[in-house]
mmCIF file with all atom_site columns, C-alpha atoms and ligand atoms in Angstrom:
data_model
loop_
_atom_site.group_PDB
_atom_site.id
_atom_site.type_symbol
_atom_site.label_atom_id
_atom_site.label_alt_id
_atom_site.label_comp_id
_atom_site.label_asym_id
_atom_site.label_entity_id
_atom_site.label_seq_id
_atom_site.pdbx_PDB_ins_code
_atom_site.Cartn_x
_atom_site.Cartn_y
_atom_site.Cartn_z
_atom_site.occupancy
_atom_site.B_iso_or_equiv
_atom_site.pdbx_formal_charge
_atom_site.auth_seq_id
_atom_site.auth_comp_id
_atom_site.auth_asym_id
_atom_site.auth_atom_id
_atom_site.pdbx_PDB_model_num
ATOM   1   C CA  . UNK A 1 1   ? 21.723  -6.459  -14.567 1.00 0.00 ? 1   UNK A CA  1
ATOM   2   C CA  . UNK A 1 2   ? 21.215  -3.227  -16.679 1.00 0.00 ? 2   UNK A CA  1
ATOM   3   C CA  . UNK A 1 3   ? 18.952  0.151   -16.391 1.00 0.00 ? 3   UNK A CA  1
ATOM   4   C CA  . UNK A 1 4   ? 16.560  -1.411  -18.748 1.00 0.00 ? 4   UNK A CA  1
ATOM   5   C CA  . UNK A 1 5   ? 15.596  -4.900  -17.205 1.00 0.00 ? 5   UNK A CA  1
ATOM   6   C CA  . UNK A 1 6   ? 15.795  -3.232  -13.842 1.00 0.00 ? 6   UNK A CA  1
ATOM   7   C CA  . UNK A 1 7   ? 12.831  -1.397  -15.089 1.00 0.00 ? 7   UNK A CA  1
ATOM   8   C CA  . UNK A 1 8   ? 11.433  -3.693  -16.706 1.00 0.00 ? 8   UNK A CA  1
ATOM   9   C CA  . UNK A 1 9   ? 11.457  -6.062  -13.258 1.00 0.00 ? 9   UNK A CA  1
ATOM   10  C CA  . UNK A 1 10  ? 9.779   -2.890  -11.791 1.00 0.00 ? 10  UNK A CA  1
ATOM   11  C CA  . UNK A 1 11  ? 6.972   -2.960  -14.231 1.00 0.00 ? 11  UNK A CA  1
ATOM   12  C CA  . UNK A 1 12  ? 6.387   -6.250  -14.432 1.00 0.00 ? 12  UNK A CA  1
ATOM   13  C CA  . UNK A 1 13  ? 5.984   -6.205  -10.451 1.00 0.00 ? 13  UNK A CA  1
ATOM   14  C CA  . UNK A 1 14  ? 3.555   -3.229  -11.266 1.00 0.00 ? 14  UNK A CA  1
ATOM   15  C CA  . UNK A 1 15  ? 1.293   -5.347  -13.551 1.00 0.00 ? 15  UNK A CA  1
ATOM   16  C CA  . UNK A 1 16  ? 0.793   -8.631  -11.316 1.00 0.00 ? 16  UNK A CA  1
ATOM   17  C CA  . UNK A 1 17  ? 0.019   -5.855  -8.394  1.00 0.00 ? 17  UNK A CA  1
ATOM   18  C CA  . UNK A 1 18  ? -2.599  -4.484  -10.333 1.00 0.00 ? 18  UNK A CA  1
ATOM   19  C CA  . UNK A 1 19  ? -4.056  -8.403  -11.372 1.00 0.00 ? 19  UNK A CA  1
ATOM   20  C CA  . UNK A 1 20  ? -4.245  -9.520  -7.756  1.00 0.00 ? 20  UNK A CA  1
ATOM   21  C CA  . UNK A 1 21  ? -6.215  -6.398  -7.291  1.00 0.00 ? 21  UNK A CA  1
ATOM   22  C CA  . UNK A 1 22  ? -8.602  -6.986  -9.895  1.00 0.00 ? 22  UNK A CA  1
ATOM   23  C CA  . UNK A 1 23  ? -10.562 -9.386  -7.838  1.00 0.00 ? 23  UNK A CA  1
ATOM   24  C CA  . UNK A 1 24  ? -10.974 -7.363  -4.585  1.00 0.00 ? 24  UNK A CA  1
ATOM   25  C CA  . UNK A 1 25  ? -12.236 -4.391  -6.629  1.00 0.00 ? 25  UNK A CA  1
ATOM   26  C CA  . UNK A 1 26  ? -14.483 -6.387  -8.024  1.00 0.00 ? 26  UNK A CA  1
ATOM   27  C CA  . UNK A 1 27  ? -15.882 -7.687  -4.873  1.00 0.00 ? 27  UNK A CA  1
ATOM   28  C CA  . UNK A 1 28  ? -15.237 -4.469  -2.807  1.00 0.00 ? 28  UNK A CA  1
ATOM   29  C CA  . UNK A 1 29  ? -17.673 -2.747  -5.546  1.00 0.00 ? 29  UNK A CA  1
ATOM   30  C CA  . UNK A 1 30  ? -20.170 -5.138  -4.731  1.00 0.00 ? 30  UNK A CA  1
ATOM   31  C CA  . UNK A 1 31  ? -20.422 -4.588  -1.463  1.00 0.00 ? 31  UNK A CA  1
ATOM   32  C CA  . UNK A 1 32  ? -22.512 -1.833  -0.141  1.00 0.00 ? 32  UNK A CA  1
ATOM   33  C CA  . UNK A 1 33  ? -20.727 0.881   2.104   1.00 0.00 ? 33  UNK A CA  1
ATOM   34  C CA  . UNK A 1 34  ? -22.594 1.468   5.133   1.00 0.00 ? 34  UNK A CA  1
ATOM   35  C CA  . UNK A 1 35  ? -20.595 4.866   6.134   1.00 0.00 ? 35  UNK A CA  1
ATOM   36  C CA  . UNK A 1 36  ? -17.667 6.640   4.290   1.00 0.00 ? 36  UNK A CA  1
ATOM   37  C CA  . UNK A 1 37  ? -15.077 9.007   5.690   1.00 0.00 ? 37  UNK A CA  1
ATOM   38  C CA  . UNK A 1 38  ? -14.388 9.761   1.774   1.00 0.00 ? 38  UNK A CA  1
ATOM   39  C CA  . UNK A 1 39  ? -13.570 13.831  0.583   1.00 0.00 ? 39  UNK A CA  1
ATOM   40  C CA  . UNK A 1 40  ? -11.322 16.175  -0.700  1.00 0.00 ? 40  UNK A CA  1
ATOM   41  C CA  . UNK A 1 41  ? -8.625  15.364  1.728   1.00 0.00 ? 41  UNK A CA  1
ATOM   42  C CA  . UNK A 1 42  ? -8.684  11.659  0.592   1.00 0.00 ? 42  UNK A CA  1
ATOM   43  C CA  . UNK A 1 43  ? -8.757  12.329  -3.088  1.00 0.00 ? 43  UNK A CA  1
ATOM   44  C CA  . UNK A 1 44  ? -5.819  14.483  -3.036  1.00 0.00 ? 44  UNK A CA  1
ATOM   45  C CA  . UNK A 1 45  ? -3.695  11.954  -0.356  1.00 0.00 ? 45  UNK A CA  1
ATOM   46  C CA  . UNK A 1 46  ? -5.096  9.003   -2.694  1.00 0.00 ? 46  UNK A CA  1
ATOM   47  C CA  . UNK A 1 47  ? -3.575  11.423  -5.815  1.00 0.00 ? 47  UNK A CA  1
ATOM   48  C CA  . UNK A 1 48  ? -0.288  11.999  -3.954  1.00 0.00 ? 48  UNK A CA  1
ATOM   49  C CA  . UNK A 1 49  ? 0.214   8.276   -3.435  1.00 0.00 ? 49  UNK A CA  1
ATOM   50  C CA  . UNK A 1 50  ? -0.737  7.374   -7.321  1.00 0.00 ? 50  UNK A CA  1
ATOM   51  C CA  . UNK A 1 51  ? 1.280   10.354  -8.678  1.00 0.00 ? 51  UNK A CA  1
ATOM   52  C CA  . UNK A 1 52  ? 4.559   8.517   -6.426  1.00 0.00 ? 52  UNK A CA  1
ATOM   53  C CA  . UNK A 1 53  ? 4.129   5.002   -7.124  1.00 0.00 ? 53  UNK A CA  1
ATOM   54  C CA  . UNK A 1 54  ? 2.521   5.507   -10.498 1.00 0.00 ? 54  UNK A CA  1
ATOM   55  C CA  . UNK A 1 55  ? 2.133   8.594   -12.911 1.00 0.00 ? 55  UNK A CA  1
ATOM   56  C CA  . UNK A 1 56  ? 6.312   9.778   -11.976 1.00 0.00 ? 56  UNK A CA  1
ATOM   57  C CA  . UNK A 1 57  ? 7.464   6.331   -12.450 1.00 0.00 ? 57  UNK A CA  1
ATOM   58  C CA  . UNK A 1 58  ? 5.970   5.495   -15.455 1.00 0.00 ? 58  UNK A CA  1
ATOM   59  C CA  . UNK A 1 59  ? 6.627   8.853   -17.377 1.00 0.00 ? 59  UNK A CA  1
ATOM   60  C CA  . UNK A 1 60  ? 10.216  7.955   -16.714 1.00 0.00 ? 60  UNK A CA  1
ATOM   61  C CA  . UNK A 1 61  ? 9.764   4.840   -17.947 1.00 0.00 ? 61  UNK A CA  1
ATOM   62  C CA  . UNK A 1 62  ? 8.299   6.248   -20.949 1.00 0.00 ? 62  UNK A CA  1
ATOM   63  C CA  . UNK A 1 63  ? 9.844   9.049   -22.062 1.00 0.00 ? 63  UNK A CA  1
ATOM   64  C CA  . UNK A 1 64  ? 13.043  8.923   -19.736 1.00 0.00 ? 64  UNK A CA  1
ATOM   65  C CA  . UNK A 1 65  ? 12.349  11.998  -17.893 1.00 0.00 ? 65  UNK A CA  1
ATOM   66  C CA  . UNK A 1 66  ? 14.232  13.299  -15.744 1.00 0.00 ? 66  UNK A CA  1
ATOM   67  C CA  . UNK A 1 67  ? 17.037  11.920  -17.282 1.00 0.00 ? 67  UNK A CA  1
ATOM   68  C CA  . UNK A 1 68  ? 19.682  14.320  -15.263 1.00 0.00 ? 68  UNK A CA  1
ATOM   69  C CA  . UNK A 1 69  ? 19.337  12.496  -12.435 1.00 0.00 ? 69  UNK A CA  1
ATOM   70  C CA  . UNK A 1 70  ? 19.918  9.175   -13.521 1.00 0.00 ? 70  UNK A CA  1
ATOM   71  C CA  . UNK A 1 71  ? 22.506  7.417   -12.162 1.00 0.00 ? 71  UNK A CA  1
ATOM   72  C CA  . UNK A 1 72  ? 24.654  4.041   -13.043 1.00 0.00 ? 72  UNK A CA  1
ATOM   73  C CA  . UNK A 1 73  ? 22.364  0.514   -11.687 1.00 0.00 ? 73  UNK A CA  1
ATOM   74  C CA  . UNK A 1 74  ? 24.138  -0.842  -9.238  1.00 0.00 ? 74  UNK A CA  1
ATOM   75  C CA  . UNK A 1 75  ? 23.175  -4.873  -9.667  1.00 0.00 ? 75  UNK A CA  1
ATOM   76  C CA  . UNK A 1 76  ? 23.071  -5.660  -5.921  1.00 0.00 ? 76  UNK A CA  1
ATOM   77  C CA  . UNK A 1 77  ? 20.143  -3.214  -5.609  1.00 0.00 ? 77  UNK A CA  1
ATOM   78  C CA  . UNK A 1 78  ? 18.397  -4.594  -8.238  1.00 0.00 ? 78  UNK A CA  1
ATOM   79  C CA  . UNK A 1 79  ? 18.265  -7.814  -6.727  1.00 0.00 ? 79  UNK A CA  1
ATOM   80  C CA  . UNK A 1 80  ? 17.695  -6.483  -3.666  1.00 0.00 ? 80  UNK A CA  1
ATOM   81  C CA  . UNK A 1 81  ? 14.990  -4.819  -5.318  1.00 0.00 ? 81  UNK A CA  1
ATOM   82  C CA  . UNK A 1 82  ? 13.076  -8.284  -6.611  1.00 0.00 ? 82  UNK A CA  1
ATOM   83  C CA  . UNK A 1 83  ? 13.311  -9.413  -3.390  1.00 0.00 ? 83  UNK A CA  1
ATOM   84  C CA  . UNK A 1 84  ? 11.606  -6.545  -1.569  1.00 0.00 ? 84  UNK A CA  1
ATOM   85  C CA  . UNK A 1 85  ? 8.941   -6.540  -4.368  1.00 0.00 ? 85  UNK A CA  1
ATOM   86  C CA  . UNK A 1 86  ? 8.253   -10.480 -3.662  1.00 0.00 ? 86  UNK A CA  1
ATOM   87  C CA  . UNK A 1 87  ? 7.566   -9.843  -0.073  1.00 0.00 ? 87  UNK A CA  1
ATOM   88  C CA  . UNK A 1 88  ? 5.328   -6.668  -1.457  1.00 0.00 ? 88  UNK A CA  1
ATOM   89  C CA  . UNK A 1 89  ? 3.634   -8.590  -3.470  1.00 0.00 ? 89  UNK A CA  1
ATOM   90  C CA  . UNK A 1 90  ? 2.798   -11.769 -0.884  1.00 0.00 ? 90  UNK A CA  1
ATOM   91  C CA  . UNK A 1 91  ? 2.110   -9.432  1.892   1.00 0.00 ? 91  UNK A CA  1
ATOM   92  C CA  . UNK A 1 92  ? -0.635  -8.051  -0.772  1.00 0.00 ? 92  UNK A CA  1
ATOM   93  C CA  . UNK A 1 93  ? -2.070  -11.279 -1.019  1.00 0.00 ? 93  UNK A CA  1
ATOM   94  C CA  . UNK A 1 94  ? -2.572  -12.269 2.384   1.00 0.00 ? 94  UNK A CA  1
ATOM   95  C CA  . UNK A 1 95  ? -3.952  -9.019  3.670   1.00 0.00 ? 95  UNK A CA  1
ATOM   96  C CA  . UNK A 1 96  ? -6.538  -9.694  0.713   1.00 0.00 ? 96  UNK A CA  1
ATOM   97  C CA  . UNK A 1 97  ? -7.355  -12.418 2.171   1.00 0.00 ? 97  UNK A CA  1
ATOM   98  C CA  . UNK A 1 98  ? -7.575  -11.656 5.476   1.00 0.00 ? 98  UNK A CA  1
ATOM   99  C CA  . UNK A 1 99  ? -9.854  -8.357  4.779   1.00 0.00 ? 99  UNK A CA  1
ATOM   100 C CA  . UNK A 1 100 ? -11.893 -9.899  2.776   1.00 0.00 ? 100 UNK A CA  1
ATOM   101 C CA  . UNK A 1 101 ? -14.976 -7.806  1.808   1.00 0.00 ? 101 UNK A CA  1
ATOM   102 C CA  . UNK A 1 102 ? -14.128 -5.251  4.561   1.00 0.00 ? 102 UNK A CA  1
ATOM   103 C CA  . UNK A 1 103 ? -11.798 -4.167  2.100   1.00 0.00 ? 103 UNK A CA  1
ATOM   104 C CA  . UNK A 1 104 ? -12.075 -0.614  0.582   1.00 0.00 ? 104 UNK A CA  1
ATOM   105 C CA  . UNK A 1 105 ? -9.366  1.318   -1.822  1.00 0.00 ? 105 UNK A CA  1
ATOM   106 C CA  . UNK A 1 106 ? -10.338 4.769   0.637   1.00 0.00 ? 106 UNK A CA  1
ATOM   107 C CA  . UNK A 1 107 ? -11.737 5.360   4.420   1.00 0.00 ? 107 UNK A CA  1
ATOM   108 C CA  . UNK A 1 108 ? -15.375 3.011   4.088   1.00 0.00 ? 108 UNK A CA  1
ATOM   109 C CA  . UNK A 1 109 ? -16.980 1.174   6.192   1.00 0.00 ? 109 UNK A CA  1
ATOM   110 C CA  . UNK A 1 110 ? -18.998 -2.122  4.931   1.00 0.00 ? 110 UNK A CA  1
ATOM   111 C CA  . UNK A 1 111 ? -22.185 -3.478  5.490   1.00 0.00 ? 111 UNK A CA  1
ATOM   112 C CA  . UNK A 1 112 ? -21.780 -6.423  8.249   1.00 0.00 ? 112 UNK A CA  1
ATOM   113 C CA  . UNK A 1 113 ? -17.937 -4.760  8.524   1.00 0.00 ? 113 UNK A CA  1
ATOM   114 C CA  . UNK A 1 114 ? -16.253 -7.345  10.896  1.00 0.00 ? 114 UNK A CA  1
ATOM   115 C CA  . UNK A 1 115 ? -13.052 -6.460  12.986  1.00 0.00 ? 115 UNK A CA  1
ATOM   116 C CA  . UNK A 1 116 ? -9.836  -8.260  11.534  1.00 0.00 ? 116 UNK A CA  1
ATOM   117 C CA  . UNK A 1 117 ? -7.318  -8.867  14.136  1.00 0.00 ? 117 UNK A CA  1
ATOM   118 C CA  . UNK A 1 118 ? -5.903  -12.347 12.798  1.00 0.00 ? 118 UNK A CA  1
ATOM   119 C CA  . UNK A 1 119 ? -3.706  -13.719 9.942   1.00 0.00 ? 119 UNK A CA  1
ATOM   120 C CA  . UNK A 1 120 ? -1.066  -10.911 9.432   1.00 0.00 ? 120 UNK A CA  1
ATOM   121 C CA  . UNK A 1 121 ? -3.426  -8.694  11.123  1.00 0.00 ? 121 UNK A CA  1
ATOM   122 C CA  . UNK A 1 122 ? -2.204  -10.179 14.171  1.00 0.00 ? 122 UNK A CA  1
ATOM   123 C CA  . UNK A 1 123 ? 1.008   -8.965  13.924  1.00 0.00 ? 123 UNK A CA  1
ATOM   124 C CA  . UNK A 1 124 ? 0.221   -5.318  12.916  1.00 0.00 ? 124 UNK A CA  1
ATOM   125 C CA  . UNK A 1 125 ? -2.913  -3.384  12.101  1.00 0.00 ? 125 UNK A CA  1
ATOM   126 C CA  . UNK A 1 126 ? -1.668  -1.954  8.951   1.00 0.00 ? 126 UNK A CA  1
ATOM   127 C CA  . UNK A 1 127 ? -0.166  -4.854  7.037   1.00 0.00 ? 127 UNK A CA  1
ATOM   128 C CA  . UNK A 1 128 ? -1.407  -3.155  3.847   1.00 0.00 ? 128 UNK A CA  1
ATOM   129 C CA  . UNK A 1 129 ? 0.032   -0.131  4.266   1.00 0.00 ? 129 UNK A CA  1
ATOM   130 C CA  . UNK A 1 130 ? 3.340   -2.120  5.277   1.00 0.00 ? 130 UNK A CA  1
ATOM   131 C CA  . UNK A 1 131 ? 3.525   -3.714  1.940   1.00 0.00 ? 131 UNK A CA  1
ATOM   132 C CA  . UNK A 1 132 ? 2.937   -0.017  0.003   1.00 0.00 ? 132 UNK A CA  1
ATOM   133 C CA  . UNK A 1 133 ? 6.134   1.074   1.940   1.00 0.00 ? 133 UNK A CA  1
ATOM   134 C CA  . UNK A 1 134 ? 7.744   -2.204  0.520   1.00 0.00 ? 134 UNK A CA  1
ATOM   135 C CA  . UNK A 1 135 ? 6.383   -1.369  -2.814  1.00 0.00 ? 135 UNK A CA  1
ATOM   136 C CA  . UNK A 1 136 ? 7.962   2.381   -2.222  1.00 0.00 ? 136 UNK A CA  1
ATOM   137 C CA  . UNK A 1 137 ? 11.456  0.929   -1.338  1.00 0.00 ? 137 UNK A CA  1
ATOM   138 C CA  . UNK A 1 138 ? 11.625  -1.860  -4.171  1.00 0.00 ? 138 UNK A CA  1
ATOM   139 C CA  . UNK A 1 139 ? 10.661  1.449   -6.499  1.00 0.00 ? 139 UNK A CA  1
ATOM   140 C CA  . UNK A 1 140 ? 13.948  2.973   -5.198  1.00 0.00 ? 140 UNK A CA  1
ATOM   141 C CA  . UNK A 1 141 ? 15.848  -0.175  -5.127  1.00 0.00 ? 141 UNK A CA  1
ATOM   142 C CA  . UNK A 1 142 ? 14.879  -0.608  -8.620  1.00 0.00 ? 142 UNK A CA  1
ATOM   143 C CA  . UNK A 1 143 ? 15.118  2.310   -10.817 1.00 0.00 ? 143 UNK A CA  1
ATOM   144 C CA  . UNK A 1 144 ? 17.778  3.673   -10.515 1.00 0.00 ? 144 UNK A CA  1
ATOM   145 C CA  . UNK A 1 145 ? 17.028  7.826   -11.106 1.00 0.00 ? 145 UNK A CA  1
ATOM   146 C CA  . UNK A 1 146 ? 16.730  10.168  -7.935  1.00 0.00 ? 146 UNK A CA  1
ATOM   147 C CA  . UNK A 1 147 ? 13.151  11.639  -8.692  1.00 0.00 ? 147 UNK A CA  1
ATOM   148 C CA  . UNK A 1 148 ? 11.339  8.179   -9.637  1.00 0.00 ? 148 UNK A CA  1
ATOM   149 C CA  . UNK A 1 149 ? 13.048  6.161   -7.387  1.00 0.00 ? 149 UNK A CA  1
ATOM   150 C CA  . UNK A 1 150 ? 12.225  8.219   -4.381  1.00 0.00 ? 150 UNK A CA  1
ATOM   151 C CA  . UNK A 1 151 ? 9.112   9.327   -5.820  1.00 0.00 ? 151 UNK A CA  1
ATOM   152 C CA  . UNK A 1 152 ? 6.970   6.538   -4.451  1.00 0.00 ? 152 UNK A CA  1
ATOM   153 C CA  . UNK A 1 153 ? 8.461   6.562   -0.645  1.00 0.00 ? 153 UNK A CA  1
ATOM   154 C CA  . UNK A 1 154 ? 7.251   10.614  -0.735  1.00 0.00 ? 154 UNK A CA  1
ATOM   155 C CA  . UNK A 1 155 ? 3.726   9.686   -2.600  1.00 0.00 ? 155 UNK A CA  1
ATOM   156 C CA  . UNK A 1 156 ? 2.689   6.974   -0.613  1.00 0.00 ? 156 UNK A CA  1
ATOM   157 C CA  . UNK A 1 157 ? 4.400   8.323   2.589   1.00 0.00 ? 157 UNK A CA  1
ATOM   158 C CA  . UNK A 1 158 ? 1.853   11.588  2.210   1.00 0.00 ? 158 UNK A CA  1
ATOM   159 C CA  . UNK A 1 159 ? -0.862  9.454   2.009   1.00 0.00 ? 159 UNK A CA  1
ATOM   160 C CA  . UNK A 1 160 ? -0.279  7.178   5.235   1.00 0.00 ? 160 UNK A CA  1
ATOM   161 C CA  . UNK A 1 161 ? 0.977   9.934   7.408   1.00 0.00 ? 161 UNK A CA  1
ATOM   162 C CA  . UNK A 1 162 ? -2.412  11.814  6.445   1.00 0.00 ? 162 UNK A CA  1
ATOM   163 C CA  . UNK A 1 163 ? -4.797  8.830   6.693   1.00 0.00 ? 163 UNK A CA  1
ATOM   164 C CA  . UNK A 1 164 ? -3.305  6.567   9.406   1.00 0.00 ? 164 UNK A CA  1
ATOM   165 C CA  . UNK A 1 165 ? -4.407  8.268   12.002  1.00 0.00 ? 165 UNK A CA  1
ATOM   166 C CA  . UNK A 1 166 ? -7.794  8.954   10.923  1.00 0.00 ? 166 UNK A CA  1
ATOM   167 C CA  . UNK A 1 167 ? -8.243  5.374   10.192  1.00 0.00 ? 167 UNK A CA  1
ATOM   168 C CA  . UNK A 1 168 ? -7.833  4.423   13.552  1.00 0.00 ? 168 UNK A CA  1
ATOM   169 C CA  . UNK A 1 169 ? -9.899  7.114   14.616  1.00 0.00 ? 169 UNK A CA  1
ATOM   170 C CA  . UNK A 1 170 ? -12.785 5.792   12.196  1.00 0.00 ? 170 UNK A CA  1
ATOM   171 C CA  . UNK A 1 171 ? -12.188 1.904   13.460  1.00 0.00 ? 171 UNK A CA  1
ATOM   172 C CA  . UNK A 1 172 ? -12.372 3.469   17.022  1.00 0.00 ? 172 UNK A CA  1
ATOM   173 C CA  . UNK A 1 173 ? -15.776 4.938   16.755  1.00 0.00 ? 173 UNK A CA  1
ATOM   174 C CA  . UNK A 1 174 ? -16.778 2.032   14.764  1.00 0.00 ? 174 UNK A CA  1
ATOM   175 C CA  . UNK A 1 175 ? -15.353 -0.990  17.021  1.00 0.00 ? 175 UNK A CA  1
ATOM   176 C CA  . UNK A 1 176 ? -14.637 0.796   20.775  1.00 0.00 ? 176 UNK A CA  1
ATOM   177 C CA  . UNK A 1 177 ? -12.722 -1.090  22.974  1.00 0.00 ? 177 UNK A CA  1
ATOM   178 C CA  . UNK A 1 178 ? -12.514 -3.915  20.576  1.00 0.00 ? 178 UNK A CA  1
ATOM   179 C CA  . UNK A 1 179 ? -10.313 -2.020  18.782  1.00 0.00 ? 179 UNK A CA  1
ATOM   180 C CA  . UNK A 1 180 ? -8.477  0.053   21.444  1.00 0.00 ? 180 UNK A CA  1
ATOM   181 C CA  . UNK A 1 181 ? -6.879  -3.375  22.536  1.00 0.00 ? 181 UNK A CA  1
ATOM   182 C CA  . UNK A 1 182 ? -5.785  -5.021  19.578  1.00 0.00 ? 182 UNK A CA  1
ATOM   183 C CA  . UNK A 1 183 ? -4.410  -1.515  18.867  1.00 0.00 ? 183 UNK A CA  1
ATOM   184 C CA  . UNK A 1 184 ? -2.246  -1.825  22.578  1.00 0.00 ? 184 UNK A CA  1
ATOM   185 C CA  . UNK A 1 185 ? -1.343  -5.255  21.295  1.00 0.00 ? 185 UNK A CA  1
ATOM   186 C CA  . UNK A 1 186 ? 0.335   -4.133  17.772  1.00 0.00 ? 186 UNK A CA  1
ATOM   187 C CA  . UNK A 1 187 ? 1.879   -2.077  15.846  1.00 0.00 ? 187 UNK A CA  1
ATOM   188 C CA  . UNK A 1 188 ? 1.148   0.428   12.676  1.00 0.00 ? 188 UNK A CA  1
ATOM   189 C CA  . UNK A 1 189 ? 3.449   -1.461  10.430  1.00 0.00 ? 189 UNK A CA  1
ATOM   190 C CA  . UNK A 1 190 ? 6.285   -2.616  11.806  1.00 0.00 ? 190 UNK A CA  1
ATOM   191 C CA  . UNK A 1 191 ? 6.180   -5.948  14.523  1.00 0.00 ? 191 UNK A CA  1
ATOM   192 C CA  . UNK A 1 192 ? 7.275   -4.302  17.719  1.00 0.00 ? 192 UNK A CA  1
ATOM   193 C CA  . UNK A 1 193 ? 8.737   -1.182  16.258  1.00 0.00 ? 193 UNK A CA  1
ATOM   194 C CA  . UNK A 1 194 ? 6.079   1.216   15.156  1.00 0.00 ? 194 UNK A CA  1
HETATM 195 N N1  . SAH B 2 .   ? -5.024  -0.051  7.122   1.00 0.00 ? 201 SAH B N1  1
HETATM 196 C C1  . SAH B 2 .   ? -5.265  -1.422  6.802   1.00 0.00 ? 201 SAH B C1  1
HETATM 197 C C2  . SAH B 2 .   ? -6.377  -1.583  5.777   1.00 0.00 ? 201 SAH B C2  1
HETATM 198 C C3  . SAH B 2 .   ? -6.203  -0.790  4.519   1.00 0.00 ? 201 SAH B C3  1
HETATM 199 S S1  . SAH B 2 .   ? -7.652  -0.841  3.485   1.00 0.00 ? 201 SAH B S1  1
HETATM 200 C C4  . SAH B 2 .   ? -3.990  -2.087  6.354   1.00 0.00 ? 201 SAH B C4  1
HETATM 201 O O1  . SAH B 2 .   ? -3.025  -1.383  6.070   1.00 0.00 ? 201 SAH B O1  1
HETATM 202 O O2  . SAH B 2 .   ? -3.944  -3.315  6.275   1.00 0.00 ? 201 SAH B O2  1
HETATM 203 C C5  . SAH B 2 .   ? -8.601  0.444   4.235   1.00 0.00 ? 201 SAH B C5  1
HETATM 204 C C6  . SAH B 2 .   ? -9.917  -0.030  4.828   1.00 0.00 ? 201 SAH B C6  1
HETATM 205 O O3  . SAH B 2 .   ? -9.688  -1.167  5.635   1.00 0.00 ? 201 SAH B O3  1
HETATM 206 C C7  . SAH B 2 .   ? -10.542 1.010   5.737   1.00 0.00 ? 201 SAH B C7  1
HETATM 207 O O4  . SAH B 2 .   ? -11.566 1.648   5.037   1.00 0.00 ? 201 SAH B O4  1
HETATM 208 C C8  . SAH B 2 .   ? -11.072 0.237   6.947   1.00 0.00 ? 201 SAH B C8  1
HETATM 209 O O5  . SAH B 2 .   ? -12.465 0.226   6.928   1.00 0.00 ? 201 SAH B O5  1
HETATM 210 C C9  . SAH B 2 .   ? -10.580 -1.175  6.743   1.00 0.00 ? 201 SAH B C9  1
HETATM 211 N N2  . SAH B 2 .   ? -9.825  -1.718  7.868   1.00 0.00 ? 201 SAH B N2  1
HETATM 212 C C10 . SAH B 2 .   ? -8.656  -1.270  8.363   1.00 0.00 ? 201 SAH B C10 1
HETATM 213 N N3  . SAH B 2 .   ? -8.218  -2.069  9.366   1.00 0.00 ? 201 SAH B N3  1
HETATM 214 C C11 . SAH B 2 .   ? -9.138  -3.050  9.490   1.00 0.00 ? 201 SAH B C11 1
HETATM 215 C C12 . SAH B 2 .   ? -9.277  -4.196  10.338  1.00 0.00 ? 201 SAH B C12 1
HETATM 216 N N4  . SAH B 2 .   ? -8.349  -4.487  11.257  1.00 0.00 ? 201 SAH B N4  1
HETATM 217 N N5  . SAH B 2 .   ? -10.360 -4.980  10.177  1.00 0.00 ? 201 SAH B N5  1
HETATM 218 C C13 . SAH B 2 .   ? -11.297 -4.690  9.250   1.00 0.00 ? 201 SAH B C13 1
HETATM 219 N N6  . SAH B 2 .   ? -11.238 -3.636  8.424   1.00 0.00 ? 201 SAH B N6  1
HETATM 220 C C14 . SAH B 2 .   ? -10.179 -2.828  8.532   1.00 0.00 ? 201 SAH B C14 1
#
């Protein structure tokens, strides 16, 4: 394993991301919001999170900056790395699914929005969010420089520490006590933990 195929592993994870989003945008932008909890504040947390797990990494792969604080690829993270980024990318896929047209990149909610509480939404009520912080730790498994590796755990952790709780706070007024017990029955992102 070398510094190059390591990112290239990181990117290629990066591109099939971005394809098995192409069809939920599609369908998300057909489907008519029926409220939105969209601003400012979500524009810059959404900008934080792209700038971490995007825009840093990608200059670095691109022009190799900063390139004082590279350091040597150690293989065993690598690997580590792939495997991290496979249970990113599956987690992706079944929360997809699961959503389904209640699906939005920001705070919406959909016309007929229905409550999700099965499929991996049964074991947590953020499984999405769980596989961005498995995105952000294959990104530091990966490449191995100490601004773009870390850059996507600080990006993406801005953006859920600023939104998570005014998600719940949005499905609250939205689903009541409906969603007041699945929330006493899981956790954010992590089964049993938090
Ligand atoms: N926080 C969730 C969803 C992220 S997508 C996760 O990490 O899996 C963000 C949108 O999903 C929000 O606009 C909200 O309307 C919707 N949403 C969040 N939890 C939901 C649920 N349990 N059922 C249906 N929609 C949900």
């Amino acid at each position: 394993m070398t510094a190059t195929l390591s990112k290239i592993i990181w990117l290629a994870f990066g591109v099939l991301w971005y394809v098995l989003r192409l069809h939920p945008e599609r369908r998300s932008r057909q489907t008519p919001v029926r409220y939105s909890a969209r601003g400012a504040r979500e524009f810059a947390l959404l900008g934080a999170s792209l700038a971490g797990l995007g825009i840093v990494p990608c200059i670095y792969l691109a022009v190799h900056f900063p390139r004082f604080a590279d350091y040597p690829v150690v293989p065993v993270l690598s690997y580590l790395g792939i495997v991290v980024d496979l249970a990113c990318l599956w987690l992706f896929h079944r929360t997809h699914r699961d959503l389904g047209h209640n699906w939005s990149v920001s705070l919406d909610l959909r016309e007929r929005h229905t409550l999700v509480t099965t499929g991996v939404y049964a074991m947590v009520r953020h499984p999405m969010y769980s596989g961005f912080w498995l995105m952000a730790l294959a990104q530091v498994l990966l490449l191995p420089n100490w601004v773009a590796g870390p850059a996507g755990l600080i990006g993406f952790g801005i953006l859920f520490f600023g939104r998570v709780r005014r998600e719940e706070e949005m499905m609250i007024a939205a689903f009541g006590d409906e969603y007041r017990s699945y929330m006493r029955r899981t956790a954010r992102i992590i089964p049993g933990i938090y």
